[in-house]
Short mmCIF file of N, CA and C in Angstrom, two decimals:
data_model
loop_
_atom_site.label_atom_id
_atom_site.label_comp_id
_atom_site.label_asym_id
_atom_site.label_seq_id
_atom_site.Cartn_x
_atom_site.Cartn_y
_atom_site.Cartn_z
N UNK B 1021 -47.01 -1.44 -86.35
CA UNK B 1021 -45.73 -0.91 -86.04
C UNK B 1021 -44.69 -1.93 -86.33
N UNK B 1022 -43.51 -1.53 -86.87
CA UNK B 1022 -42.47 -2.47 -87.21
C UNK B 1022 -41.61 -2.70 -85.94
N UNK B 1023 -41.41 -4.00 -85.69
CA UNK B 1023 -40.51 -4.35 -84.51
C UNK B 1023 -39.44 -5.34 -85.05
N UNK B 1024 -38.29 -5.14 -84.57
CA UNK B 1024 -37.05 -5.93 -84.93
C UNK B 1024 -36.95 -7.07 -83.92
N UNK B 1025 -37.12 -8.28 -84.37
CA UNK B 1025 -36.94 -9.43 -83.52
C UNK B 1025 -36.06 -10.47 -84.15
N UNK B 1026 -34.92 -10.76 -83.46
CA UNK B 1026 -34.07 -11.75 -83.91
C UNK B 1026 -33.46 -11.51 -85.23
N UNK B 1027 -33.16 -10.30 -85.63
CA UNK B 1027 -32.47 -10.01 -86.83
C UNK B 1027 -33.45 -9.66 -87.98
N UNK B 1028 -34.75 -9.93 -87.82
CA UNK B 1028 -35.67 -9.65 -88.88
C UNK B 1028 -36.74 -8.69 -88.35
N UNK B 1029 -37.44 -8.00 -89.25
CA UNK B 1029 -38.40 -7.02 -88.87
C UNK B 1029 -39.79 -7.59 -89.12
N UNK B 1030 -40.69 -7.48 -88.14
CA UNK B 1030 -42.06 -8.03 -88.16
C UNK B 1030 -43.05 -6.88 -87.89
N UNK B 1031 -44.25 -6.92 -88.45
CA UNK B 1031 -45.21 -6.03 -88.33
C UNK B 1031 -46.04 -6.42 -86.99
N UNK B 1032 -46.18 -5.57 -86.08
CA UNK B 1032 -46.85 -5.91 -84.80
C UNK B 1032 -47.98 -4.95 -84.55
N UNK B 1033 -49.18 -5.45 -84.18
CA UNK B 1033 -50.32 -4.66 -84.03
C UNK B 1033 -50.15 -3.88 -82.70
N UNK B 1034 -50.53 -2.61 -82.84
CA UNK B 1034 -50.62 -1.79 -81.58
C UNK B 1034 -51.99 -1.22 -81.44
N UNK B 1035 -52.34 -0.78 -80.21
CA UNK B 1035 -53.60 -0.14 -79.96
C UNK B 1035 -53.51 1.34 -80.31
N UNK B 1036 -54.43 1.90 -81.03
CA UNK B 1036 -54.44 3.30 -81.35
C UNK B 1036 -55.43 4.02 -80.51
N UNK B 1037 -55.28 5.28 -80.33
CA UNK B 1037 -56.18 6.15 -79.49
C UNK B 1037 -57.48 6.34 -80.16
N UNK B 1038 -58.48 6.82 -79.38
CA UNK B 1038 -59.86 7.11 -79.95
C UNK B 1038 -59.85 8.13 -81.08
N UNK B 1039 -59.08 9.21 -80.87
CA UNK B 1039 -59.03 10.32 -81.90
C UNK B 1039 -58.50 9.71 -83.23
N UNK B 1040 -57.40 9.04 -83.13
CA UNK B 1040 -56.88 8.40 -84.29
C UNK B 1040 -57.70 7.35 -84.95
N UNK B 1041 -58.40 6.58 -84.12
CA UNK B 1041 -59.37 5.57 -84.61
C UNK B 1041 -60.48 6.23 -85.39
N UNK B 1042 -61.02 7.37 -84.85
CA UNK B 1042 -62.15 8.01 -85.63
C UNK B 1042 -61.59 8.59 -86.99
N UNK B 1043 -60.41 9.18 -86.98
CA UNK B 1043 -59.83 9.70 -88.13
C UNK B 1043 -59.62 8.61 -89.22
N UNK B 1044 -59.17 7.46 -88.75
CA UNK B 1044 -59.09 6.19 -89.62
C UNK B 1044 -60.30 5.82 -90.19
N UNK B 1045 -61.42 5.75 -89.38
CA UNK B 1045 -62.68 5.34 -89.79
C UNK B 1045 -63.26 6.24 -90.88
N UNK B 1046 -63.11 7.52 -90.65
CA UNK B 1046 -63.59 8.53 -91.66
C UNK B 1046 -62.79 8.40 -92.92
N UNK B 1047 -61.48 8.08 -92.87
CA UNK B 1047 -60.62 7.94 -93.95
C UNK B 1047 -61.12 6.64 -94.81
N UNK B 1048 -61.47 5.53 -94.14
CA UNK B 1048 -62.04 4.39 -94.80
C UNK B 1048 -63.30 4.66 -95.44
N UNK B 1049 -64.20 5.37 -94.75
CA UNK B 1049 -65.52 5.70 -95.27
C UNK B 1049 -65.39 6.55 -96.54
N UNK B 1050 -64.55 7.57 -96.48
CA UNK B 1050 -64.36 8.47 -97.62
C UNK B 1050 -63.82 7.74 -98.82
N UNK B 1051 -62.82 6.81 -98.55
CA UNK B 1051 -62.11 6.09 -99.62
C UNK B 1051 -63.06 5.09 -100.31
N UNK B 1052 -63.83 4.50 -99.45
CA UNK B 1052 -64.84 3.49 -100.06
C UNK B 1052 -65.90 4.20 -100.87
N UNK B 1053 -66.27 5.45 -100.44
CA UNK B 1053 -67.31 6.21 -101.16
C UNK B 1053 -66.82 6.63 -102.44
N UNK B 1054 -65.53 7.04 -102.52
CA UNK B 1054 -64.99 7.66 -103.78
C UNK B 1054 -64.78 6.45 -104.76
N UNK B 1055 -64.68 5.26 -104.34
CA UNK B 1055 -64.60 4.20 -105.35
C UNK B 1055 -65.80 3.78 -105.98
N UNK B 1056 -66.98 4.05 -105.35
CA UNK B 1056 -68.26 3.73 -105.90
C UNK B 1056 -68.60 4.62 -107.08
N UNK B 1057 -69.31 3.99 -108.03
CA UNK B 1057 -69.87 4.74 -109.13
C UNK B 1057 -71.22 5.25 -108.80
N UNK B 1058 -71.51 6.51 -108.93
CA UNK B 1058 -72.84 6.99 -108.50
C UNK B 1058 -73.02 8.41 -108.95
N UNK B 1059 -74.05 8.99 -108.40
CA UNK B 1059 -74.48 10.37 -108.86
C UNK B 1059 -73.50 11.43 -108.30
N UNK B 1060 -73.45 11.55 -106.99
CA UNK B 1060 -72.57 12.54 -106.46
C UNK B 1060 -72.15 12.04 -105.13
N UNK B 1061 -71.11 12.78 -104.50
CA UNK B 1061 -70.46 12.26 -103.30
C UNK B 1061 -71.49 12.17 -102.19
N UNK B 1062 -72.46 12.98 -102.07
CA UNK B 1062 -73.35 12.94 -100.90
C UNK B 1062 -74.15 11.61 -100.97
N UNK B 1063 -74.62 11.18 -102.10
CA UNK B 1063 -75.29 9.92 -102.19
C UNK B 1063 -74.38 8.77 -101.94
N UNK B 1064 -73.13 8.77 -102.54
CA UNK B 1064 -72.18 7.67 -102.28
C UNK B 1064 -71.82 7.56 -100.85
N UNK B 1065 -71.63 8.69 -100.18
CA UNK B 1065 -71.24 8.65 -98.76
C UNK B 1065 -72.44 8.17 -97.92
N UNK B 1066 -73.67 8.61 -98.23
CA UNK B 1066 -74.82 8.18 -97.48
C UNK B 1066 -75.00 6.67 -97.56
N UNK B 1067 -74.84 6.09 -98.79
CA UNK B 1067 -75.05 4.67 -98.99
C UNK B 1067 -73.93 3.91 -98.24
N UNK B 1068 -72.77 4.45 -98.19
CA UNK B 1068 -71.56 3.79 -97.47
C UNK B 1068 -71.80 3.83 -96.00
N UNK B 1069 -72.45 4.91 -95.47
CA UNK B 1069 -72.73 5.01 -93.98
C UNK B 1069 -73.80 4.01 -93.66
N UNK B 1070 -74.78 3.89 -94.57
CA UNK B 1070 -75.86 2.89 -94.27
C UNK B 1070 -75.27 1.48 -94.24
N UNK B 1071 -74.46 1.21 -95.21
CA UNK B 1071 -73.79 -0.07 -95.28
C UNK B 1071 -72.97 -0.34 -94.05
N UNK B 1072 -72.25 0.61 -93.64
CA UNK B 1072 -71.35 0.52 -92.40
C UNK B 1072 -72.24 0.24 -91.19
N UNK B 1073 -73.40 0.86 -91.04
CA UNK B 1073 -74.31 0.66 -89.86
C UNK B 1073 -74.86 -0.77 -89.98
N UNK B 1074 -75.06 -1.33 -91.12
CA UNK B 1074 -75.51 -2.73 -91.23
C UNK B 1074 -74.39 -3.69 -91.05
N UNK B 1075 -73.20 -3.31 -91.15
CA UNK B 1075 -72.04 -4.17 -90.91
C UNK B 1075 -71.56 -4.76 -92.18
N UNK B 1076 -71.81 -4.06 -93.30
CA UNK B 1076 -71.37 -4.50 -94.69
C UNK B 1076 -70.68 -3.33 -95.28
N UNK B 1077 -70.24 -3.48 -96.55
CA UNK B 1077 -69.67 -2.41 -97.22
C UNK B 1077 -68.14 -2.42 -97.28
N UNK B 1078 -67.65 -1.68 -98.16
CA UNK B 1078 -66.21 -1.69 -98.37
C UNK B 1078 -65.35 -1.17 -97.17
N UNK B 1079 -65.87 -0.20 -96.42
CA UNK B 1079 -65.17 0.36 -95.29
C UNK B 1079 -65.05 -0.69 -94.22
N UNK B 1080 -66.10 -1.47 -93.98
CA UNK B 1080 -66.04 -2.52 -92.88
C UNK B 1080 -65.07 -3.67 -93.38
N UNK B 1081 -65.17 -3.97 -94.68
CA UNK B 1081 -64.15 -5.08 -95.10
C UNK B 1081 -62.74 -4.57 -94.89
N UNK B 1082 -62.50 -3.29 -95.23
CA UNK B 1082 -61.17 -2.78 -94.98
C UNK B 1082 -60.74 -2.81 -93.57
N UNK B 1083 -61.69 -2.45 -92.68
CA UNK B 1083 -61.42 -2.48 -91.23
C UNK B 1083 -61.10 -3.89 -90.73
N UNK B 1084 -61.80 -4.93 -91.24
CA UNK B 1084 -61.56 -6.27 -90.80
C UNK B 1084 -60.26 -6.79 -91.43
N UNK B 1085 -59.95 -6.38 -92.60
CA UNK B 1085 -58.61 -6.82 -93.22
C UNK B 1085 -57.47 -6.20 -92.45
N UNK B 1086 -57.50 -4.95 -92.13
CA UNK B 1086 -56.41 -4.28 -91.48
C UNK B 1086 -56.19 -4.61 -90.03
N UNK B 1087 -57.33 -5.18 -89.36
CA UNK B 1087 -57.26 -5.47 -87.93
C UNK B 1087 -56.60 -6.80 -87.70
#
């Protein structure tokens, strides 16, 4: 969220709700799956879900970068 402090604008972290957090996580998973080269979307999404469960993968890196 943008906050104006002392004449300049800064990005400030805010807590989001659980529904919005789930939607954001699904968005990250789908985006990471679409970037991968593979057979079809079902395989790419399943591989990304397995990587997310292990704590690796593009969706997890995006989560850590944005947090």
